[in-house]
Coordinates of N, CA and C and ligand atoms in Angstrom, one line a residue:
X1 N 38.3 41.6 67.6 CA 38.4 43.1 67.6 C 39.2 43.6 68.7
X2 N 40.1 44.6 68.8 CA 40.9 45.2 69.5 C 40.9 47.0 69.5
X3 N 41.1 47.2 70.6 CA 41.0 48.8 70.5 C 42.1 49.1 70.9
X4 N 42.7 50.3 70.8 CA 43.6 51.0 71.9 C 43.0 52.2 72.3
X5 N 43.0 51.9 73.5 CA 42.3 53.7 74.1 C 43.6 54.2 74.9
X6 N 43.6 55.6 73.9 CA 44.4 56.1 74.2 C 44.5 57.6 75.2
X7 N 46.1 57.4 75.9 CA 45.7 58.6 77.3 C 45.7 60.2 76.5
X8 N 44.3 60.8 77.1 CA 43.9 62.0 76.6 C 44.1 63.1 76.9
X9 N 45.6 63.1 77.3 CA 46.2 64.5 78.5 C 46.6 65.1 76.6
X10 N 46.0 66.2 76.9 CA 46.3 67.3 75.9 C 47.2 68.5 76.5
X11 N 47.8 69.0 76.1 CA 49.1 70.4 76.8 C 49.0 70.1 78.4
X12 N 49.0 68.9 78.7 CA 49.0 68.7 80.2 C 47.7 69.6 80.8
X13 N 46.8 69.5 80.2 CA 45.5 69.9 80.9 C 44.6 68.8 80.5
X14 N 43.8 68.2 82.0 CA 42.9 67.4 81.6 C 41.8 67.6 82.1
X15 N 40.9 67.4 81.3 CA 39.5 67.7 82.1 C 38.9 66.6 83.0
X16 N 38.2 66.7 84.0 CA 37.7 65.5 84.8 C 37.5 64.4 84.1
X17 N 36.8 64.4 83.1 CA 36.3 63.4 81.8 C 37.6 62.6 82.2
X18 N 38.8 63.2 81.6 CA 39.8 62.8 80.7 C 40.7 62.9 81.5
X19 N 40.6 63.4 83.1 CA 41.8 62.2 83.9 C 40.9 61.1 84.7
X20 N 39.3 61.1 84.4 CA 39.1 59.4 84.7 C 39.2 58.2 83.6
X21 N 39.5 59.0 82.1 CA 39.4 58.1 81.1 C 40.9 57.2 81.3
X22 N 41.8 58.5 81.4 CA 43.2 58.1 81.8 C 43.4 57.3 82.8
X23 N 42.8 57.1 84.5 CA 42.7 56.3 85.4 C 42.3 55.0 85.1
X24 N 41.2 54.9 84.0 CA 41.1 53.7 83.9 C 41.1 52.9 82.5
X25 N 42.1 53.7 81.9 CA 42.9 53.1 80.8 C 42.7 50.5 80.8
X26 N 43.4 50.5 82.3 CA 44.0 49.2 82.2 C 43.0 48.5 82.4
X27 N 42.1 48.9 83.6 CA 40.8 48.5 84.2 C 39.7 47.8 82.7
X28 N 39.7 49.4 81.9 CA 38.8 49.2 80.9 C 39.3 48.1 79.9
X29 N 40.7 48.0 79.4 CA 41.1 47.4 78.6 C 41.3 45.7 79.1
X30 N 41.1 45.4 80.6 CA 40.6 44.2 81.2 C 39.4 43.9 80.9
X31 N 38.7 44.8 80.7 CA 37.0 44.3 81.1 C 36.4 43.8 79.3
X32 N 37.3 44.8 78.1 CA 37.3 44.8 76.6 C 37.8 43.4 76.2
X33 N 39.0 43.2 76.9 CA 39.7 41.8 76.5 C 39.0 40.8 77.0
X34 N 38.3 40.6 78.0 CA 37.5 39.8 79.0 C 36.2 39.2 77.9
X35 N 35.6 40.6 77.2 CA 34.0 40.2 76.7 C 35.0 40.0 75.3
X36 N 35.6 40.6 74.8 CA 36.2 40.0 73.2 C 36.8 38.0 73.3
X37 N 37.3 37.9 74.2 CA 38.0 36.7 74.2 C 36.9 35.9 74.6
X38 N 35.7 35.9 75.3 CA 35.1 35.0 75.4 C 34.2 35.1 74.4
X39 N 34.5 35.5 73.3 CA 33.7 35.5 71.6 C 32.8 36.4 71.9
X40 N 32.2 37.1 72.8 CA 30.5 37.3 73.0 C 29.9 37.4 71.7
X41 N 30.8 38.2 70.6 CA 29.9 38.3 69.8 C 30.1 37.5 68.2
X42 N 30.9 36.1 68.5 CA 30.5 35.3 67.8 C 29.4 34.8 67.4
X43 N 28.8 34.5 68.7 CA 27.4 33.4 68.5 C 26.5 34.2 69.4
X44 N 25.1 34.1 69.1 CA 23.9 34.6 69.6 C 24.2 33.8 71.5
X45 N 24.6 32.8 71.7 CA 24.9 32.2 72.7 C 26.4 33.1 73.4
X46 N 27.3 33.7 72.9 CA 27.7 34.6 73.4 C 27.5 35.9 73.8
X47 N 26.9 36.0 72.9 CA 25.6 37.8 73.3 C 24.7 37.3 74.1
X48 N 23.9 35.8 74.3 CA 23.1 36.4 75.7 C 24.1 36.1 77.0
X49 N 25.0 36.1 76.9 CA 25.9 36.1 77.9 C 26.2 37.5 78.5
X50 N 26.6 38.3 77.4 CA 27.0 39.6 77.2 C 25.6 40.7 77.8
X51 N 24.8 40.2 77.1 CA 23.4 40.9 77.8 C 23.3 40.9 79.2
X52 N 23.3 39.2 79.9 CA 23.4 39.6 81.1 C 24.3 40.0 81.8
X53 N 25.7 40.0 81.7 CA 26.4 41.3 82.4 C 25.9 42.9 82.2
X54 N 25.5 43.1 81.2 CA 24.7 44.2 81.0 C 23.8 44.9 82.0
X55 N 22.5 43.8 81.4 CA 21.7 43.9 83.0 C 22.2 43.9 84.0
X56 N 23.0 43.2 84.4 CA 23.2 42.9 85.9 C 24.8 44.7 86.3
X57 N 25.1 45.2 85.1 CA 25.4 46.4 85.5 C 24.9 47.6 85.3
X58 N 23.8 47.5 84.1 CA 22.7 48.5 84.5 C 21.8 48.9 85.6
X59 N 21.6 47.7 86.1 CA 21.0 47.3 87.0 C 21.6 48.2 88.4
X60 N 23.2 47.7 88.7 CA 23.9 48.4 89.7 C 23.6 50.1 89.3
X61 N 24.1 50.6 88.5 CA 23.2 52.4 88.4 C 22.1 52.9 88.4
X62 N 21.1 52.0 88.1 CA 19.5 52.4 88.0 C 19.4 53.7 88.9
X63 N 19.5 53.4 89.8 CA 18.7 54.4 91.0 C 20.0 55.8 91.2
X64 N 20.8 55.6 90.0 CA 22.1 57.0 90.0 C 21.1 57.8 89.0
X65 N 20.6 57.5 88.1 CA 19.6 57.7 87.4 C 18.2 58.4 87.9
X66 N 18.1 58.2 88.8 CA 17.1 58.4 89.5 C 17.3 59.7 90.7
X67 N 18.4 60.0 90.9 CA 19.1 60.7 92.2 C 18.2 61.9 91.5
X68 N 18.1 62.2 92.4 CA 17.4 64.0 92.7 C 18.9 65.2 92.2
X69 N 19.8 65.1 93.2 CA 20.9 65.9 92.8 C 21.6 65.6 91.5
X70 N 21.8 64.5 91.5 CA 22.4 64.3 89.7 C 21.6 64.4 88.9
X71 N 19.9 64.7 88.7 CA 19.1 65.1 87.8 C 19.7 66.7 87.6
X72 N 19.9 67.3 89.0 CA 20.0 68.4 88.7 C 21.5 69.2 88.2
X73 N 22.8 68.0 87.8 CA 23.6 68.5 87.3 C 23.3 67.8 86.2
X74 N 22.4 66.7 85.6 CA 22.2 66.6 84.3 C 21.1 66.2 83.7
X75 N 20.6 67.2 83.1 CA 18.9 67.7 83.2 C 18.6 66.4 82.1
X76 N 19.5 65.7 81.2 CA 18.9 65.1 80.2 C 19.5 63.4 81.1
X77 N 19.2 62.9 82.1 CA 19.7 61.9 82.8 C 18.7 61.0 82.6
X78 N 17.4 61.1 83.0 CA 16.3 60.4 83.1 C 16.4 59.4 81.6
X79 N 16.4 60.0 80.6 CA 16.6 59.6 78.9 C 17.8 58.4 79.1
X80 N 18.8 59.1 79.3 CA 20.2 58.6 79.7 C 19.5 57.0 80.0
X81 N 19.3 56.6 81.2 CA 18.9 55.6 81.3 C 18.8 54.5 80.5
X82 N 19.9 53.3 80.2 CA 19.5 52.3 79.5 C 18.7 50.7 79.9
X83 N 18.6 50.9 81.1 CA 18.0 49.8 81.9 C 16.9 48.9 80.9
X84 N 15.9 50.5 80.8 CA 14.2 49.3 80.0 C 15.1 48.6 78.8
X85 N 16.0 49.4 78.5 CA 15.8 48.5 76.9 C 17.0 47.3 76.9
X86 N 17.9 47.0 77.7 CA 18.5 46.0 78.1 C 17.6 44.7 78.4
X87 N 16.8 45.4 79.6 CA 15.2 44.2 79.4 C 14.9 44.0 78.2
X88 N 14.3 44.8 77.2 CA 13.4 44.7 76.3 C 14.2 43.9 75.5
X89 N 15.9 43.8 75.5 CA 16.8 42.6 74.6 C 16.6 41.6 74.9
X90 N 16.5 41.4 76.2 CA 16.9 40.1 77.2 C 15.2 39.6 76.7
X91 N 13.8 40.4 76.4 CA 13.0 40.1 76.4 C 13.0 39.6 74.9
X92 N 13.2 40.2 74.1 CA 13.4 39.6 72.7 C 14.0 38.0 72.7
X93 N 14.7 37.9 73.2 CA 16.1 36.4 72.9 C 15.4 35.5 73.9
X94 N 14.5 35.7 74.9 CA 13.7 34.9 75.8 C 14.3 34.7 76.5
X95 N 15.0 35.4 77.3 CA 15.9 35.5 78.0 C 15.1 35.9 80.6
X96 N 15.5 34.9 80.8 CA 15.3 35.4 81.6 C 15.9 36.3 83.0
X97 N 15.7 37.5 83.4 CA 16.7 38.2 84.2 C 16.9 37.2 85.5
X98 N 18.2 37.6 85.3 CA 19.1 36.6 86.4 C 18.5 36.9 87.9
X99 N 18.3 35.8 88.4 CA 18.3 36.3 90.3 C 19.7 36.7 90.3
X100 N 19.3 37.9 91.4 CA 21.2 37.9 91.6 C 21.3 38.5 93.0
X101 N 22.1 39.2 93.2 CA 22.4 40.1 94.9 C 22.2 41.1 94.5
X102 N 22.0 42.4 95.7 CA 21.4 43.5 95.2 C 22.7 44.2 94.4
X103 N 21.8 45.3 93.7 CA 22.2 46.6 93.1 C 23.6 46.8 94.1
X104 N 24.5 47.4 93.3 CA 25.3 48.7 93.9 C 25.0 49.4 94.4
X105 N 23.7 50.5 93.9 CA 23.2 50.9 94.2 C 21.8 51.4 94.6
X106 N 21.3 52.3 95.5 CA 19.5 51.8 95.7 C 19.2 53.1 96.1
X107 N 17.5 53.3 95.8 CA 17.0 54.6 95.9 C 17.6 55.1 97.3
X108 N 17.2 54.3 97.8 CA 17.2 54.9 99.5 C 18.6 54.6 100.5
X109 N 19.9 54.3 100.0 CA 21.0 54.3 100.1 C 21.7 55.6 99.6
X110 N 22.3 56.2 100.4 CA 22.6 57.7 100.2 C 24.0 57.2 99.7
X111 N 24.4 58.1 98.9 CA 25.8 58.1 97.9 C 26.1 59.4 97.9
X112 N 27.6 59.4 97.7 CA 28.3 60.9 98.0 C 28.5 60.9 96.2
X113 N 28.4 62.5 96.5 CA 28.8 62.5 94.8 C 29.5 62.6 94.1
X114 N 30.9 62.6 94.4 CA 32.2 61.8 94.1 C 32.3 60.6 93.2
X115 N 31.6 59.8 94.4 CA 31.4 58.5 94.1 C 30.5 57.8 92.5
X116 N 29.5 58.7 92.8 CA 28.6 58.6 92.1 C 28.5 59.0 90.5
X117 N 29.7 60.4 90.5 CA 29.9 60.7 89.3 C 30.5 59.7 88.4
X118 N 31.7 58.6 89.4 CA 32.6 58.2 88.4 C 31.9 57.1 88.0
X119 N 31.3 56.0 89.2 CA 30.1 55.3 88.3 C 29.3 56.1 87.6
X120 N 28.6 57.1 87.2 CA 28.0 57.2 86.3 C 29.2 57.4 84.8
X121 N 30.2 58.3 84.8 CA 31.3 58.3 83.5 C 31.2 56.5 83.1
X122 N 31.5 55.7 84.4 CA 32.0 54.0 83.3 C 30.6 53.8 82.8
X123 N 29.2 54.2 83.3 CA 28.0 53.8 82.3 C 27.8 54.3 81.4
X124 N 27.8 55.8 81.1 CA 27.6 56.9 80.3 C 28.8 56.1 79.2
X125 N 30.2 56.2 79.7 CA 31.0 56.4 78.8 C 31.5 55.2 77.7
X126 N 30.4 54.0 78.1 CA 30.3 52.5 77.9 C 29.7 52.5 76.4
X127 N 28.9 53.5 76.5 CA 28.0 53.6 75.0 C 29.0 53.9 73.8
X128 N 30.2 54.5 74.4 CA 31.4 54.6 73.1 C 31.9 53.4 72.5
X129 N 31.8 52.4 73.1 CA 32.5 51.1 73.0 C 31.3 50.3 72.1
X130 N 29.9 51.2 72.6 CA 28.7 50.2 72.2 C 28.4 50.5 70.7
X131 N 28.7 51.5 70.1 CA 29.1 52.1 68.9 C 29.6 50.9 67.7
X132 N 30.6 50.5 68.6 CA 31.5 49.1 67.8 C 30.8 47.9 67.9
X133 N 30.2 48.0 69.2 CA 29.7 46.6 69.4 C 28.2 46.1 68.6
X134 N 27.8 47.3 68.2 CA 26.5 47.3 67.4 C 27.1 46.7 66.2
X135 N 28.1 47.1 66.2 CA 28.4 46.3 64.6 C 28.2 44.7 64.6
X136 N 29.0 44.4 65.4 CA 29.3 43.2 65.8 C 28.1 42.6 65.6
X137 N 27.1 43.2 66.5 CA 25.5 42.6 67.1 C 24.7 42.2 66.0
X138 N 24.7 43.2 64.8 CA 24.2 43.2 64.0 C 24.9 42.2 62.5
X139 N 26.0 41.9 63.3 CA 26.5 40.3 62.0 C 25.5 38.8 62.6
X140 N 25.0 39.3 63.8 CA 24.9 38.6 64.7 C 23.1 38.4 63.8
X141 N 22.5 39.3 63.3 CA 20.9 39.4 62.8 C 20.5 40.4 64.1
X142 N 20.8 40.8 64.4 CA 20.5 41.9 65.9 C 20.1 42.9 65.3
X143 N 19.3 44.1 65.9 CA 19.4 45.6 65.5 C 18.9 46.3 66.8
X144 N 18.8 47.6 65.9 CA 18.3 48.7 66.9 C 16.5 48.0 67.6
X145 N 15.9 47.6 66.6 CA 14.8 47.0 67.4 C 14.5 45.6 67.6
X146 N 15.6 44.9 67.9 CA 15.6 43.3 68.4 C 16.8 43.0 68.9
X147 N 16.6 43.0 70.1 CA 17.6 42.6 71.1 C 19.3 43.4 70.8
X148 N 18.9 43.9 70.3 CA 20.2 45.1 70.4 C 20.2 46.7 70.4
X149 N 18.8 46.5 71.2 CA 18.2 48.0 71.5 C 18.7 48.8 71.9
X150 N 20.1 48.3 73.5 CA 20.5 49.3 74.2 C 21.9 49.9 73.6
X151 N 22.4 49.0 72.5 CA 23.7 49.4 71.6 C 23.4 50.2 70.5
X152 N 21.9 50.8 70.2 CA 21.6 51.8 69.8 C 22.3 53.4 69.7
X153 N 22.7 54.3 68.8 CA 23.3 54.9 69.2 C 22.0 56.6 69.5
X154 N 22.3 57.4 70.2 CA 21.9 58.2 70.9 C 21.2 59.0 69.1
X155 N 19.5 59.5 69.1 CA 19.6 60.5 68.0 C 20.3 61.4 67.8
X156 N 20.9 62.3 68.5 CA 21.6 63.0 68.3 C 23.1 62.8 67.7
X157 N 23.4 61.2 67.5 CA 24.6 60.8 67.7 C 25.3 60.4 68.4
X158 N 26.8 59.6 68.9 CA 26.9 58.9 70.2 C 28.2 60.5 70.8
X159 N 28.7 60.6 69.8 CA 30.0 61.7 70.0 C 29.4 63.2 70.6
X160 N 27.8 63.7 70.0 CA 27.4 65.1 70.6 C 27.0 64.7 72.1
X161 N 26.3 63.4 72.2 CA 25.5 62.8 73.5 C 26.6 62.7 74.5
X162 N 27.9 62.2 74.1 CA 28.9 61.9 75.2 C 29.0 63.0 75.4
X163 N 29.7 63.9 74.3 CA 30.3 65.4 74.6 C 29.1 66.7 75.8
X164 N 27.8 65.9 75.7 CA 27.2 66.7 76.4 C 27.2 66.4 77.8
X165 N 27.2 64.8 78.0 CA 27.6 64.1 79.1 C 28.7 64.6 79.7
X166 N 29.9 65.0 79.2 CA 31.2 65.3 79.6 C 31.1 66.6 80.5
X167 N 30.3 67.5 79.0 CA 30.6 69.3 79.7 C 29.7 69.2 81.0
X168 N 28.6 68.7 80.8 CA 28.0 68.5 82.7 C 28.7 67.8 83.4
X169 N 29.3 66.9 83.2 CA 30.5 66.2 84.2 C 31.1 67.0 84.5
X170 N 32.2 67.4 83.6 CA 33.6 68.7 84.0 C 32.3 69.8 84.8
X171 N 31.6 70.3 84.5 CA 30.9 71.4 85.4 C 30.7 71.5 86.7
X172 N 30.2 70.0 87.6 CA 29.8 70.0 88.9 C 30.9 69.9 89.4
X173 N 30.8 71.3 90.2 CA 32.5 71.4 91.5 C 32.3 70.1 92.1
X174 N 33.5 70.0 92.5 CA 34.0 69.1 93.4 C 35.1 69.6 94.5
X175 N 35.3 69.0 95.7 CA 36.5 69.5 96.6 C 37.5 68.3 96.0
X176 N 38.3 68.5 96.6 CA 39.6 67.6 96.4 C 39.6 66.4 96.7
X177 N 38.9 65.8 97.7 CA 38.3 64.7 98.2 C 37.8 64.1 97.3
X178 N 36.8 65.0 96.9 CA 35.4 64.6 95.9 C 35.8 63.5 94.7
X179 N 36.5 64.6 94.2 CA 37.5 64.7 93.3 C 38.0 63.0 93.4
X180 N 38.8 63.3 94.4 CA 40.1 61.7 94.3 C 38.7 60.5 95.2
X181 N 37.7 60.7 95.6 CA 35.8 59.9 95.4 C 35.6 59.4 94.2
X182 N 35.6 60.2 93.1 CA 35.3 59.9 91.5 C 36.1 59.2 91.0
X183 N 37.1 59.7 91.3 CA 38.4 58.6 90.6 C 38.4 56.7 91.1
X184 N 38.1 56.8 91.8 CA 38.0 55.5 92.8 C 36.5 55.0 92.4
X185 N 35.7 55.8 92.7 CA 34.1 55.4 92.2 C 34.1 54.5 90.6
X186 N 35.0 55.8 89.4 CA 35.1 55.4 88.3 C 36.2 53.6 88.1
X187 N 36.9 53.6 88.9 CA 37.7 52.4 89.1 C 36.6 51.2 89.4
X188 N 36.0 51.8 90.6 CA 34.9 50.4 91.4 C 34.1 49.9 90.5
X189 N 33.9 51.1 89.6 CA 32.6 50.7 88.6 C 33.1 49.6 87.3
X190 N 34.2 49.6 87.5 CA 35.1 48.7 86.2 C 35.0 47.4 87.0
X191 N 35.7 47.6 88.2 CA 35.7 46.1 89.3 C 34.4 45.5 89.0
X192 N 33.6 46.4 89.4 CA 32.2 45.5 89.0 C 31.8 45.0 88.0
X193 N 31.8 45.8 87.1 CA 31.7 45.1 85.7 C 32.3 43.5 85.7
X194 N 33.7 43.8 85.8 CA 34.7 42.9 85.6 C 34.7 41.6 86.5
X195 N 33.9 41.7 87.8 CA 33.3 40.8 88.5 C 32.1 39.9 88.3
X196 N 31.3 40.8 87.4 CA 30.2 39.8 87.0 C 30.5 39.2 85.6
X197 N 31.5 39.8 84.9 CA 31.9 38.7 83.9 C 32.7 37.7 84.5
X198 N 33.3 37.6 84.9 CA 34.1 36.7 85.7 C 33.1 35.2 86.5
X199 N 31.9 36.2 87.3 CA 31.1 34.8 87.6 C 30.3 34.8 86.7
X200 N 30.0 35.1 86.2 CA 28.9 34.9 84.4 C 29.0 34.1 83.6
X201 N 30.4 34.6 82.8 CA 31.0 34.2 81.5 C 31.9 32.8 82.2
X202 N 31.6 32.0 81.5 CA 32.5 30.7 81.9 C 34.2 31.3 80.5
Ligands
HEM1 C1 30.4 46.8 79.9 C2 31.6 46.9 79.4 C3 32.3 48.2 79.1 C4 32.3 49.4 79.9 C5 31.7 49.6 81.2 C6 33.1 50.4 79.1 C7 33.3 51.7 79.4 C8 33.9 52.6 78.6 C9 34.1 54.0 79.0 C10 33.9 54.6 80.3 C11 34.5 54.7 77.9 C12 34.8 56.2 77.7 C13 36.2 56.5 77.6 C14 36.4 58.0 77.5 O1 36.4 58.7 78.5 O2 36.4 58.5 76.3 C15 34.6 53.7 76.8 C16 35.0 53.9 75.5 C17 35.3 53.0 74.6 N1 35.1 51.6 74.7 FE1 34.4 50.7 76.3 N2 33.5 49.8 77.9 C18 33.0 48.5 77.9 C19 33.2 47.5 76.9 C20 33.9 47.7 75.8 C21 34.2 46.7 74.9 C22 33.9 45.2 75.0 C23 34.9 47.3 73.9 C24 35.5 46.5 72.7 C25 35.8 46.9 71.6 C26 35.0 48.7 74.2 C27 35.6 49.7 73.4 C28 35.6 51.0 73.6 C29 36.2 52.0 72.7 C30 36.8 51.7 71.4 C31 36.0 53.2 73.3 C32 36.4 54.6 72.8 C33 37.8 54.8 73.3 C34 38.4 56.1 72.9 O3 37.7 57.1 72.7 O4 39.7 56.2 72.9 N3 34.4 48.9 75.4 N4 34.2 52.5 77.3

């Protein structure tokens, strides 16, 4: 499977969303070709591969999820959260969570919000991709309730759920700093990804 994600500058106005989707156009389309090429979702033996990159980058946002100030620019965040049910995959397939190095991030590690927004856009905006990959999961004998819980798509839908994600994104000011913080946050958060497939995935 192959995608093209394409740049979303409309009349030369872009919304936050949509100049970090554009930032990390290359980043993302590394990290797509990375889990496609190593089959993940040929063989159940490729998906628990895939799972644990998963966990091990859900894992790095947990506690963005948890922030006090980002609850308060997005009241429906706590939900958001895909952590338990990435376990509850890894729990289905008998899978055990990897020892690993800490989190990215941690409750009690203070994060600027800059930073923080753009890692949360590459988690949030991961679920678009997961849309496709449910398909996949599910040639696999997968579903919404066995081990492909967290490729679930949102009740509401994956397109209203993002779009609500978005307008709270674009809403929280930012200074100019902030601003070119998120852009770079949203990049880091790719690096990471892209690093634990790298030592993961043979
Ligand atoms: C953990 C790995 C991944 C992360 C972190 C990730 C991240 C993202 C992000 C942030 C977006 C939102 C783009 C926007 O702003 O609209 C997105 C969309 C998307 N992703 Fe991924 N992605 C991942 C894996 C994949 C894979 C393996 C595929 C393979 C097919 C894929 C396909 C897509 C597609 C088709 C979209 C929608 C693109 C569009 O609207 O133009 N993603 N992903």
């Amino acid at each position: 499977m192959t995608m093209t994600i394409t740049d979303p500058t409309e009349n030369g106005i872009r919304s936050r969303a949509k100049r970090l989707k554009a930032a990390t156009i290359p980043v993302h389309e590394g990290v797509d070709r990375s889990i496609m090429s190593t089959a993940s979702f040929a063989t159940l033996g490729g998906y628990r591969q895939f799972l644990r990159i998963q966990y091990l980058f859900h894992r790095d946002v947990e506690a963005l999820y948890a922030d006090t100030r980002l609850r308060g620019a997005f009241p429906d965040l706590a939900g958001r959260c895909r952590m338990a049910r990435v376990i509850a995959d890894m729990e289905d397939l008998g899978l055990d969570l990897p020892a690993t190095e800490a989190p990215a991030f941690t409750l009690d590690t203070p994060v600027d919000l800059g930073t923080a927004l753009g890692w949360l856009y590459v988690a949030e905006g991961s679920n678009m991709g997961a849309a496709l990959l449910r398909k996949e999961a599910q040639k696999l004998g997968l579903s919404d309730t066995f081990a492909a819980r967290h490729l679930a798509p949102a009740e509401e839908g994956p397109a209203p759920h993002w779009r609500a994600f978005t307008a709270a994104l674009d809403a929280v000011p930012l200074s100019e700093a902030e601003e070119a913080k998120a852009e770079e946050g949203a990049l880091a958060a790719f690096a990471r990804v892209q690093a634990h497939i790298d030592a993961h995935i043979a």
